mmCIF file of C-alpha atoms and ligand atoms in Angstrom:
data_model
loop_
_atom_site.group_PDB
_atom_site.id
_atom_site.type_symbol
_atom_site.label_atom_id
_atom_site.label_comp_id
_atom_site.label_asym_id
_atom_site.label_seq_id
_atom_site.Cartn_x
_atom_site.Cartn_y
_atom_site.Cartn_z
ATOM 1 C CA MET E 1 24.209 8.236 -5.967
ATOM 2 C CA LYS E 2 24.124 5.201 -5.768
ATOM 3 C CA ILE E 3 20.769 3.376 -7.494
ATOM 4 C CA ASP E 4 19.687 1.136 -4.208
ATOM 5 C CA GLN E 5 19.087 4.658 -2.519
ATOM 6 C CA ILE E 6 16.251 5.773 -5.144
ATOM 7 C CA GLY E 7 15.531 2.501 -5.873
ATOM 8 C CA GLU E 8 14.086 0.716 -9.596
ATOM 9 C CA PHE E 9 10.727 3.255 -9.507
ATOM 10 C CA GLY E 10 12.973 6.405 -8.448
ATOM 11 C CA LEU E 11 15.600 5.613 -11.364
ATOM 12 C CA ILE E 12 12.399 5.306 -13.706
ATOM 13 C CA ASP E 13 10.716 7.949 -12.797
ATOM 14 C CA LEU E 14 13.849 10.004 -13.273
ATOM 15 C CA ILE E 15 14.141 8.398 -16.567
ATOM 16 C CA LYS E 16 10.675 9.142 -17.681
ATOM 17 C CA GLY E 17 11.123 12.593 -16.317
ATOM 18 C CA ARG E 18 14.010 13.072 -18.904
ATOM 19 C CA THR E 19 12.797 11.649 -22.012
ATOM 20 C CA LEU E 20 8.762 12.336 -21.864
ATOM 21 C CA SER E 21 7.929 14.588 -24.581
ATOM 22 C CA LYS E 22 4.304 15.611 -26.141
ATOM 23 C CA ASP E 23 3.474 13.430 -29.298
ATOM 24 C CA LYS E 24 0.264 13.311 -30.556
ATOM 25 C CA SER E 25 0.688 9.591 -31.532
ATOM 26 C CA VAL E 26 1.668 8.762 -27.719
ATOM 27 C CA LEU E 27 -1.684 8.052 -26.470
ATOM 28 C CA VAL E 28 0.023 6.057 -23.504
ATOM 29 C CA ASN E 29 3.748 6.801 -22.603
ATOM 30 C CA ILE E 30 6.248 5.660 -19.708
ATOM 31 C CA GLY E 31 3.918 4.397 -16.441
ATOM 32 C CA ASP E 32 1.768 1.733 -17.832
ATOM 33 C CA ASP E 33 2.413 -1.740 -18.409
ATOM 34 C CA ALA E 34 2.892 -0.730 -22.005
ATOM 35 C CA ALA E 35 3.246 1.953 -24.406
ATOM 36 C CA VAL E 36 -0.267 2.723 -27.064
ATOM 37 C CA ILE E 37 0.859 4.296 -30.104
ATOM 38 C CA LYS E 38 -1.252 5.451 -33.189
ATOM 39 C CA PRO E 39 0.437 4.510 -35.877
ATOM 40 C CA SER E 40 -0.001 7.350 -39.108
ATOM 41 C CA LYS E 41 -1.645 6.508 -42.052
ATOM 42 C CA GLY E 42 -1.019 4.962 -45.211
ATOM 43 C CA LYS E 43 2.949 3.582 -43.652
ATOM 44 C CA LEU E 44 4.331 0.119 -43.038
ATOM 45 C CA LEU E 45 5.941 0.057 -39.631
ATOM 46 C CA ILE E 46 9.770 -0.968 -39.302
ATOM 47 C CA PHE E 47 10.848 -2.183 -36.189
ATOM 48 C CA THR E 48 14.433 -3.493 -35.284
ATOM 49 C CA THR E 49 16.322 -3.740 -32.120
ATOM 50 C CA ASP E 50 20.111 -3.800 -31.495
ATOM 51 C CA THR E 51 22.103 -4.317 -28.202
ATOM 52 C CA LEU E 52 25.606 -2.880 -26.656
ATOM 53 C CA MET E 53 27.170 -5.024 -23.925
ATOM 54 C CA GLU E 54 30.242 -3.725 -21.701
ATOM 55 C CA LYS E 55 33.340 -5.336 -22.953
ATOM 56 C CA VAL E 56 32.056 -6.873 -26.409
ATOM 57 C CA HIS E 57 30.728 -3.748 -28.256
ATOM 58 C CA PHE E 58 31.921 -0.823 -25.676
ATOM 59 C CA ASP E 59 35.179 0.139 -22.968
ATOM 60 C CA LEU E 60 34.556 2.351 -20.367
ATOM 61 C CA ARG E 61 38.034 3.287 -20.322
ATOM 62 C CA TYR E 62 36.807 5.502 -23.513
ATOM 63 C CA PHE E 63 33.318 5.244 -23.564
ATOM 64 C CA THR E 64 31.849 8.242 -21.454
ATOM 65 C CA PHE E 65 28.367 6.843 -20.320
ATOM 66 C CA GLU E 66 26.708 9.625 -22.565
ATOM 67 C CA GLN E 67 28.417 7.953 -25.581
ATOM 68 C CA ILE E 68 27.330 4.200 -24.500
ATOM 69 C CA GLY E 69 24.036 5.408 -24.884
ATOM 70 C CA TRP E 70 24.094 7.745 -28.124
ATOM 71 C CA LYS E 71 26.206 4.182 -29.997
ATOM 72 C CA ALA E 72 23.089 1.974 -28.749
ATOM 73 C CA MET E 73 20.655 4.627 -30.120
ATOM 74 C CA VAL E 74 22.938 4.934 -33.719
ATOM 75 C CA ALA E 75 23.489 1.389 -34.157
ATOM 76 C CA ASN E 76 19.278 1.498 -34.230
ATOM 77 C CA LEU E 77 18.526 4.758 -36.366
ATOM 78 C CA SER E 78 21.126 3.062 -39.236
ATOM 79 C CA ASP E 79 18.590 0.139 -39.206
ATOM 80 C CA ILE E 80 15.650 2.091 -40.019
ATOM 81 C CA ALA E 81 18.145 4.038 -42.441
ATOM 82 C CA ALA E 82 18.938 1.127 -44.347
ATOM 83 C CA MET E 83 15.079 0.245 -45.238
ATOM 84 C CA GLY E 84 14.865 3.801 -46.277
ATOM 85 C CA GLY E 85 12.613 4.681 -43.464
ATOM 86 C CA LEU E 86 12.063 7.088 -40.318
ATOM 87 C CA PRO E 87 12.977 6.299 -36.775
ATOM 88 C CA LYS E 88 9.647 7.236 -34.284
ATOM 89 C CA PHE E 89 9.462 4.947 -31.043
ATOM 90 C CA ALA E 90 12.516 3.360 -28.696
ATOM 91 C CA LEU E 91 11.929 0.950 -25.978
ATOM 92 C CA VAL E 92 14.550 0.772 -23.810
ATOM 93 C CA THR E 93 16.340 -1.767 -21.720
ATOM 94 C CA ILE E 94 19.328 -1.443 -19.361
ATOM 95 C CA GLY E 95 20.798 -3.940 -17.103
ATOM 96 C CA LEU E 96 23.075 -2.418 -14.387
ATOM 97 C CA PRO E 97 25.917 -3.334 -12.017
ATOM 98 C CA LYS E 98 26.075 -2.576 -8.732
ATOM 99 C CA SER E 99 28.803 0.264 -9.920
ATOM 100 C CA VAL E 100 26.603 2.014 -11.727
ATOM 101 C CA SER E 101 25.529 5.375 -10.114
ATOM 102 C CA VAL E 102 21.825 7.253 -10.835
ATOM 103 C CA GLU E 103 24.227 10.195 -12.568
ATOM 104 C CA ASN E 104 25.789 7.954 -14.524
ATOM 105 C CA VAL E 105 22.115 6.169 -16.151
ATOM 106 C CA ILE E 106 21.171 9.628 -16.487
ATOM 107 C CA SER E 107 24.247 10.177 -18.612
ATOM 108 C CA ILE E 108 23.480 7.413 -20.579
ATOM 109 C CA TYR E 109 19.761 8.860 -21.518
ATOM 110 C CA ASP E 110 21.115 12.149 -22.118
ATOM 111 C CA GLY E 111 23.425 10.714 -25.145
ATOM 112 C CA MET E 112 20.825 8.264 -26.257
ATOM 113 C CA THR E 113 17.905 11.365 -26.396
ATOM 114 C CA ALA E 114 20.528 13.604 -27.736
ATOM 115 C CA ILE E 115 20.615 11.693 -30.904
ATOM 116 C CA ALA E 116 17.145 10.778 -30.910
ATOM 117 C CA LYS E 117 15.799 13.986 -30.976
ATOM 118 C CA ARG E 118 17.186 14.713 -34.205
ATOM 119 C CA TYR E 119 15.449 12.726 -35.753
ATOM 120 C CA LYS E 120 11.892 13.220 -33.758
ATOM 121 C CA CYS E 121 12.725 9.913 -32.219
ATOM 122 C CA LYS E 122 11.295 9.113 -28.376
ATOM 123 C CA VAL E 123 11.628 7.044 -25.700
ATOM 124 C CA VAL E 124 8.474 5.569 -24.818
ATOM 125 C CA GLY E 125 9.291 2.552 -22.358
ATOM 126 C CA GLY E 126 11.866 0.262 -21.041
ATOM 127 C CA ASP E 127 12.540 -2.104 -18.836
ATOM 128 C CA THR E 128 15.565 -2.033 -15.716
ATOM 129 C CA PHE E 129 17.467 -4.513 -14.096
ATOM 130 C CA PHE E 130 20.269 -5.253 -12.394
ATOM 131 C CA SER E 131 23.524 -6.985 -14.270
ATOM 132 C CA PRO E 132 25.688 -9.143 -12.099
ATOM 133 C CA LYS E 133 28.474 -8.179 -14.736
ATOM 134 C CA GLY E 134 28.702 -5.396 -16.974
ATOM 135 C CA ILE E 135 26.500 -2.797 -18.709
ATOM 136 C CA LEU E 136 23.928 -3.331 -21.243
ATOM 137 C CA VAL E 137 21.714 -1.310 -23.381
ATOM 138 C CA SER E 138 19.160 -2.950 -25.711
ATOM 139 C CA ILE E 139 17.260 -0.597 -27.970
ATOM 140 C CA ALA E 140 13.873 -1.693 -29.771
ATOM 141 C CA LEU E 141 12.985 0.902 -32.272
ATOM 142 C CA LEU E 142 10.234 1.626 -34.621
ATOM 143 C CA GLY E 143 10.262 3.879 -37.427
ATOM 144 C CA GLU E 144 8.077 4.155 -40.494
ATOM 145 C CA VAL E 145 8.112 4.082 -44.238
ATOM 146 C CA GLU E 146 5.949 5.277 -47.083
ATOM 147 C CA LYS E 147 5.778 1.496 -49.469
ATOM 148 C CA SER E 148 7.254 3.234 -52.451
ATOM 149 C CA PHE E 149 10.541 4.224 -50.354
ATOM 150 C CA LEU E 150 10.500 0.610 -48.456
ATOM 151 C CA VAL E 151 14.244 -0.819 -49.725
ATOM 152 C CA LYS E 152 15.443 -4.324 -48.981
ATOM 153 C CA ARG E 153 18.556 -5.729 -49.008
ATOM 154 C CA SER E 154 17.126 -8.935 -51.549
ATOM 155 C CA GLY E 155 16.113 -6.302 -54.328
ATOM 156 C CA ALA E 156 19.840 -6.485 -56.130
ATOM 157 C CA LYS E 157 19.548 -7.413 -59.833
ATOM 158 C CA LYS E 158 22.017 -8.424 -62.127
ATOM 159 C CA ASP E 159 24.529 -5.304 -63.756
ATOM 160 C CA ASP E 160 23.392 -3.262 -60.615
ATOM 161 C CA VAL E 161 26.334 -0.450 -59.757
ATOM 162 C CA ILE E 162 27.276 -0.828 -55.952
ATOM 163 C CA CYS E 163 27.501 2.464 -54.091
ATOM 164 C CA VAL E 164 28.505 3.575 -50.681
ATOM 165 C CA THR E 165 27.974 6.728 -48.631
ATOM 166 C CA GLY E 166 30.839 8.192 -47.416
ATOM 167 C CA ASP E 167 34.246 6.858 -46.486
ATOM 168 C CA LEU E 168 34.987 3.375 -45.171
ATOM 169 C CA GLY E 169 37.510 2.352 -42.687
ATOM 170 C CA GLU E 170 37.504 4.790 -40.064
ATOM 171 C CA GLY E 171 35.540 3.176 -37.332
ATOM 172 C CA GLN E 172 38.649 0.690 -37.158
ATOM 173 C CA ALA E 173 40.991 3.411 -37.539
ATOM 174 C CA GLY E 174 39.873 4.825 -34.186
ATOM 175 C CA LEU E 175 39.210 1.891 -32.378
ATOM 176 C CA GLU E 176 42.913 0.958 -32.596
ATOM 177 C CA LEU E 177 43.679 4.647 -31.729
ATOM 178 C CA LEU E 178 41.591 4.521 -28.666
ATOM 179 C CA ARG E 179 43.168 0.952 -27.648
ATOM 180 C CA LYS E 180 46.355 2.339 -28.020
ATOM 181 C CA SER E 181 45.874 5.880 -26.091
ATOM 182 C CA PRO E 182 42.290 5.168 -24.499
ATOM 183 C CA ARG E 183 42.319 9.438 -24.334
ATOM 184 C CA LYS E 184 43.343 10.152 -28.061
ATOM 185 C CA LYS E 185 40.466 12.944 -29.944
ATOM 186 C CA SER E 186 40.558 12.591 -33.828
ATOM 187 C CA SER E 187 37.851 12.513 -36.389
ATOM 188 C CA PHE E 188 38.146 8.898 -36.360
ATOM 189 C CA VAL E 189 37.707 8.727 -32.577
ATOM 190 C CA ARG E 190 34.708 10.195 -32.828
ATOM 191 C CA LYS E 191 33.612 8.057 -35.404
ATOM 192 C CA HIS E 192 34.325 4.915 -33.635
ATOM 193 C CA LEU E 193 32.465 6.823 -29.889
ATOM 194 C CA ASN E 194 29.942 9.380 -31.772
ATOM 195 C CA PRO E 195 28.918 7.969 -35.026
ATOM 196 C CA LEU E 196 25.853 9.257 -37.118
ATOM 197 C CA PRO E 197 23.436 7.255 -38.444
ATOM 198 C CA ARG E 198 22.763 8.296 -42.417
ATOM 199 C CA ILE E 199 18.953 8.791 -42.351
ATOM 200 C CA ASP E 200 18.847 11.954 -43.894
ATOM 201 C CA GLU E 201 21.396 10.204 -46.680
ATOM 202 C CA ALA E 202 18.926 7.246 -46.574
ATOM 203 C CA ARG E 203 15.858 9.552 -47.254
ATOM 204 C CA THR E 204 17.608 11.453 -49.994
ATOM 205 C CA LEU E 205 18.738 8.362 -51.763
ATOM 206 C CA VAL E 206 14.818 6.746 -51.892
ATOM 207 C CA LYS E 207 13.344 10.133 -52.375
ATOM 208 C CA ASN E 208 15.241 11.101 -55.651
ATOM 209 C CA LEU E 209 16.254 7.226 -56.856
ATOM 210 C CA LYS E 210 15.149 3.663 -57.446
ATOM 211 C CA ILE E 211 17.301 2.496 -55.297
ATOM 212 C CA ASN E 212 17.038 -2.029 -55.455
ATOM 213 C CA SER E 213 18.419 -2.585 -52.388
ATOM 214 C CA MET E 214 20.425 -1.562 -49.257
ATOM 215 C CA ILE E 215 21.796 -2.509 -46.065
ATOM 216 C CA ASP E 216 23.935 -0.492 -43.319
ATOM 217 C CA ILE E 217 27.829 -1.645 -43.013
ATOM 218 C CA SER E 218 27.682 -2.321 -39.051
ATOM 219 C CA ASP E 219 29.585 -5.393 -39.529
ATOM 220 C CA GLY E 220 32.366 -4.255 -42.398
ATOM 221 C CA LEU E 221 31.838 -3.744 -46.331
ATOM 222 C CA SER E 222 33.358 -7.750 -46.809
ATOM 223 C CA SER E 223 30.672 -8.698 -44.536
ATOM 224 C CA GLU E 224 27.607 -6.685 -45.590
ATOM 225 C CA LEU E 225 28.255 -7.502 -49.576
ATOM 226 C CA PHE E 226 27.817 -10.916 -48.645
ATOM 227 C CA HIS E 227 24.924 -10.348 -47.087
ATOM 228 C CA LEU E 228 23.900 -8.502 -49.978
ATOM 229 C CA THR E 229 24.604 -11.380 -52.586
ATOM 230 C CA GLN E 230 22.946 -13.709 -50.888
ATOM 231 C CA GLU E 231 19.981 -12.207 -50.067
ATOM 232 C CA SER E 232 19.655 -11.118 -53.993
ATOM 233 C CA ASN E 233 21.044 -14.762 -55.042
ATOM 234 C CA LEU E 234 23.775 -13.077 -57.011
ATOM 235 C CA GLY E 235 27.763 -12.264 -56.827
ATOM 236 C CA ALA E 236 29.340 -8.931 -56.876
ATOM 237 C CA LYS E 237 32.678 -7.517 -58.402
ATOM 238 C CA ILE E 238 34.183 -4.795 -56.331
ATOM 239 C CA TYR E 239 37.703 -2.448 -57.509
ATOM 240 C CA GLU E 240 39.840 -1.359 -54.831
ATOM 241 C CA GLU E 241 40.707 1.918 -56.273
ATOM 242 C CA ARG E 242 37.271 2.898 -55.945
ATOM 243 C CA ILE E 243 36.924 2.211 -51.969
ATOM 244 C CA PRO E 244 36.739 5.902 -50.512
ATOM 245 C CA ILE E 245 39.171 5.981 -47.754
ATOM 246 C CA SER E 246 40.733 9.178 -46.912
ATOM 247 C CA SER E 247 43.933 10.774 -46.788
ATOM 248 C CA LYS E 248 43.944 10.771 -43.393
ATOM 249 C CA CYS E 249 42.676 7.107 -43.055
ATOM 250 C CA LYS E 250 45.753 5.794 -44.454
ATOM 251 C CA LYS E 251 47.981 8.221 -42.909
ATOM 252 C CA ALA E 252 46.268 6.139 -39.707
ATOM 253 C CA GLY E 253 47.163 3.236 -40.972
ATOM 254 C CA ASP E 254 51.061 4.060 -41.721
ATOM 255 C CA LEU E 255 50.924 4.850 -38.164
ATOM 256 C CA LEU E 256 49.869 2.312 -36.982
ATOM 257 C CA LYS E 257 51.564 -0.045 -39.127
ATOM 258 C CA LYS E 258 47.699 -1.830 -40.437
ATOM 259 C CA SER E 259 46.006 -1.679 -44.026
ATOM 260 C CA PRO E 260 43.704 1.211 -44.712
ATOM 261 C CA LEU E 261 41.993 -1.336 -47.622
ATOM 262 C CA LEU E 262 41.705 -3.854 -44.630
ATOM 263 C CA TRP E 263 39.994 -1.527 -42.588
ATOM 264 C CA ALA E 264 37.595 -0.697 -44.831
ATOM 265 C CA LEU E 265 36.905 -4.098 -46.009
ATOM 266 C CA SER E 266 36.422 -5.109 -42.188
ATOM 267 C CA SER E 267 35.767 -2.081 -40.178
ATOM 268 C CA GLY E 268 32.427 -2.851 -38.268
ATOM 269 C CA GLU E 269 30.055 -0.018 -37.246
ATOM 270 C CA GLU E 270 30.474 2.447 -40.199
ATOM 271 C CA TYR E 271 27.123 3.168 -40.567
ATOM 272 C CA GLU E 272 27.668 3.824 -44.031
ATOM 273 C CA LEU E 273 24.980 2.928 -46.358
ATOM 274 C CA LEU E 274 25.607 -0.107 -49.246
ATOM 275 C CA PHE E 275 23.208 0.155 -51.931
ATOM 276 C CA THR E 276 22.418 -0.926 -55.413
ATOM 277 C CA ILE E 277 20.623 0.963 -58.680
ATOM 278 C CA ASN E 278 20.436 0.218 -61.938
ATOM 279 C CA LYS E 279 22.890 2.017 -64.218
ATOM 280 C CA ARG E 280 19.968 3.787 -65.885
ATOM 281 C CA GLU E 281 19.731 5.712 -62.417
ATOM 282 C CA LEU E 282 23.275 7.142 -62.677
ATOM 283 C CA HIS E 283 22.474 10.443 -64.034
ATOM 284 C CA LYS E 284 19.691 11.006 -60.881
ATOM 285 C CA LEU E 285 22.780 9.840 -58.836
ATOM 286 C CA GLU E 286 24.870 12.703 -60.174
ATOM 287 C CA LYS E 287 22.375 15.395 -59.071
ATOM 288 C CA VAL E 288 22.208 13.286 -55.760
ATOM 289 C CA LYS E 289 26.037 13.397 -55.640
ATOM 290 C CA LYS E 290 25.728 17.133 -54.849
ATOM 291 C CA ARG E 291 24.003 16.684 -51.494
ATOM 292 C CA ILE E 292 25.896 13.704 -50.257
ATOM 293 C CA LYS E 293 29.128 11.919 -50.368
ATOM 294 C CA VAL E 294 28.797 8.763 -52.955
ATOM 295 C CA SER E 295 31.439 6.545 -54.354
ATOM 296 C CA LEU E 296 30.835 3.557 -56.921
ATOM 297 C CA ILE E 297 32.574 0.959 -56.300
ATOM 298 C CA GLY E 298 31.995 -1.949 -58.306
ATOM 299 C CA GLU E 299 28.776 -4.079 -59.804
ATOM 300 C CA MET E 300 26.609 -6.585 -59.148
ATOM 301 C CA VAL E 301 27.641 -10.036 -61.269
ATOM 302 C CA LYS E 302 26.255 -13.765 -61.610
ATOM 303 C CA ARG E 303 25.848 -15.765 -58.337
ATOM 304 C CA LYS E 304 28.409 -17.847 -59.337
ATOM 305 C CA GLU E 305 31.029 -15.650 -60.289
ATOM 306 C CA GLY E 306 31.714 -14.992 -56.382
ATOM 307 C CA VAL E 307 32.058 -11.645 -54.462
ATOM 308 C CA VAL E 308 35.593 -10.488 -55.863
ATOM 309 C CA LEU E 309 37.956 -7.503 -55.213
ATOM 310 C CA GLN E 310 39.724 -6.323 -58.284
ATOM 311 C CA GLU E 311 42.658 -5.354 -56.593
ATOM 312 C CA LYS E 312 44.760 -2.064 -58.250
ATOM 313 C CA SER E 313 47.608 -4.369 -60.120
ATOM 314 C CA GLY E 314 44.586 -5.740 -62.052
ATOM 315 C CA LYS E 315 45.052 -9.558 -59.696
ATOM 316 C CA LYS E 316 41.474 -10.550 -58.495
ATOM 317 C CA ARG E 317 41.031 -11.767 -55.169
ATOM 318 C CA GLU E 318 37.922 -14.003 -53.984
ATOM 319 C CA LEU E 319 37.015 -11.543 -50.834
ATOM 320 C CA LYS E 320 36.221 -13.303 -47.604
ATOM 321 C CA LYS E 321 33.416 -12.333 -45.169
ATOM 322 C CA THR E 322 35.967 -10.356 -42.984
ATOM 323 C CA GLY E 323 33.679 -8.363 -41.321
ATOM 324 C CA PHE E 324 33.270 -8.453 -37.614
ATOM 325 C CA GLU E 325 31.439 -11.600 -36.586
ATOM 326 C CA HIS E 326 30.865 -12.702 -33.159
ATOM 327 C CA PHE E 327 31.076 -16.504 -33.565
HETATM 328 P P1 ADP X 401 6.693 -4.251 -15.508
HETATM 329 O O1 ADP X 401 6.517 -4.521 -14.164
HETATM 330 O O2 ADP X 401 5.119 -3.710 -16.056
HETATM 331 O O3 ADP X 401 7.355 -4.501 -16.747
HETATM 332 P P2 ADP X 401 8.068 -1.889 -15.461
HETATM 333 O O4 ADP X 401 8.492 -1.435 -13.712
HETATM 334 O O5 ADP X 401 9.132 -2.803 -15.372
HETATM 335 O O6 ADP X 401 6.883 -2.649 -15.512
HETATM 336 O O7 ADP X 401 8.131 -0.663 -16.149
HETATM 337 C C1 ADP X 401 7.277 0.506 -15.750
HETATM 338 C C2 ADP X 401 7.288 1.573 -16.583
HETATM 339 O O8 ADP X 401 8.497 2.348 -16.896
HETATM 340 C C3 ADP X 401 6.951 0.575 -17.993
HETATM 341 O O9 ADP X 401 5.852 2.062 -18.578
HETATM 342 C C4 ADP X 401 8.350 1.209 -18.954
HETATM 343 O O10 ADP X 401 7.812 0.970 -20.267
HETATM 344 C C5 ADP X 401 9.097 2.108 -18.305
HETATM 345 N N1 ADP X 401 10.152 1.716 -18.210
HETATM 346 C C6 ADP X 401 10.982 0.735 -17.476
HETATM 347 N N2 ADP X 401 12.169 0.406 -17.386
HETATM 348 C C7 ADP X 401 12.677 1.629 -18.363
HETATM 349 C C8 ADP X 401 13.722 2.040 -18.720
HETATM 350 N N3 ADP X 401 14.877 1.582 -18.738
HETATM 351 N N4 ADP X 401 13.604 3.056 -20.053
HETATM 352 C C9 ADP X 401 12.814 3.699 -20.065
HETATM 353 N N5 ADP X 401 11.502 3.450 -19.695
HETATM 354 C C10 ADP X 401 11.324 2.242 -18.707
HETATM 355 MG MG1 MG X 402 9.349 -4.400 -16.814
#
């Protein structure tokens, strides 16, 4: 069905029907001028936003409408994870071209709510507009965190151990496989189309360790390492042999004649967490490692030492901000 058959308000009614869920802290839901929320006692609010735009962040040749909604939500959930918090409420702005049907919009919301629900996060409002060029999905997400669990980028200390969750490079491997064959199905392709936010992992980390600094890898390991060092006024040294790259990812690199190391350094949208801890925390990390995959990839050094990768050969290379940058 075409959107102009039901109109903007008909569409909002449909969205309302699909997103409405009871929550005692939502005093006013979709339907008024603004949502009204009762904040939890003693928690800090975390407020973030992230946008997906057709042709910039996704391509309809290989994204379903569900996956667009899913990924837009994950980008925001991941920001909340990186601060150590839990997601709560979302406002969703959608820009729709004439070619998009009512069913397509419903699919975008179904994808979005499928992943949001896992973390008890609710859509409480948004905005809808006609977009002459391409689909836009922009989400503003409100989260909460206990003061003692809040983690920033700026808290790293010299000699902190640099750690990363999961495996790196697979997001980019998936994107390159999809560009070659848009119908491809593999675990990397899933990592690009249906990534998972590391909320549970982040909560395990902040509850069990003193995390000095943390950032989510949405623009590549190199780029995020630069942000972390800049915000903490330090340098960093990481070791090539410690960067977690799965054997499957290495195989994909052989197949596509690309360097998996470069993927790992520059792959955007990994949604893994990069964090630093004091060496004294390492024994506690051992326990945490039984529950989540964490790799120790390097250490924080003085600012003047820069951001350095020590290759397997022992050679040191100044790292560039090779992560994905828009401008
Ligand atoms: P206003 O004219 O005051 O901006 P709207 O007509 O845009 O109001 O929105 C009416 C209600 O519908 C509001 O509660 C708003 O949050 C909600 N809403 C509008 N668009 C969306 C959307 N795309 N997703 C979720 N809620 C929406
Ligand atoms: Mg509006």
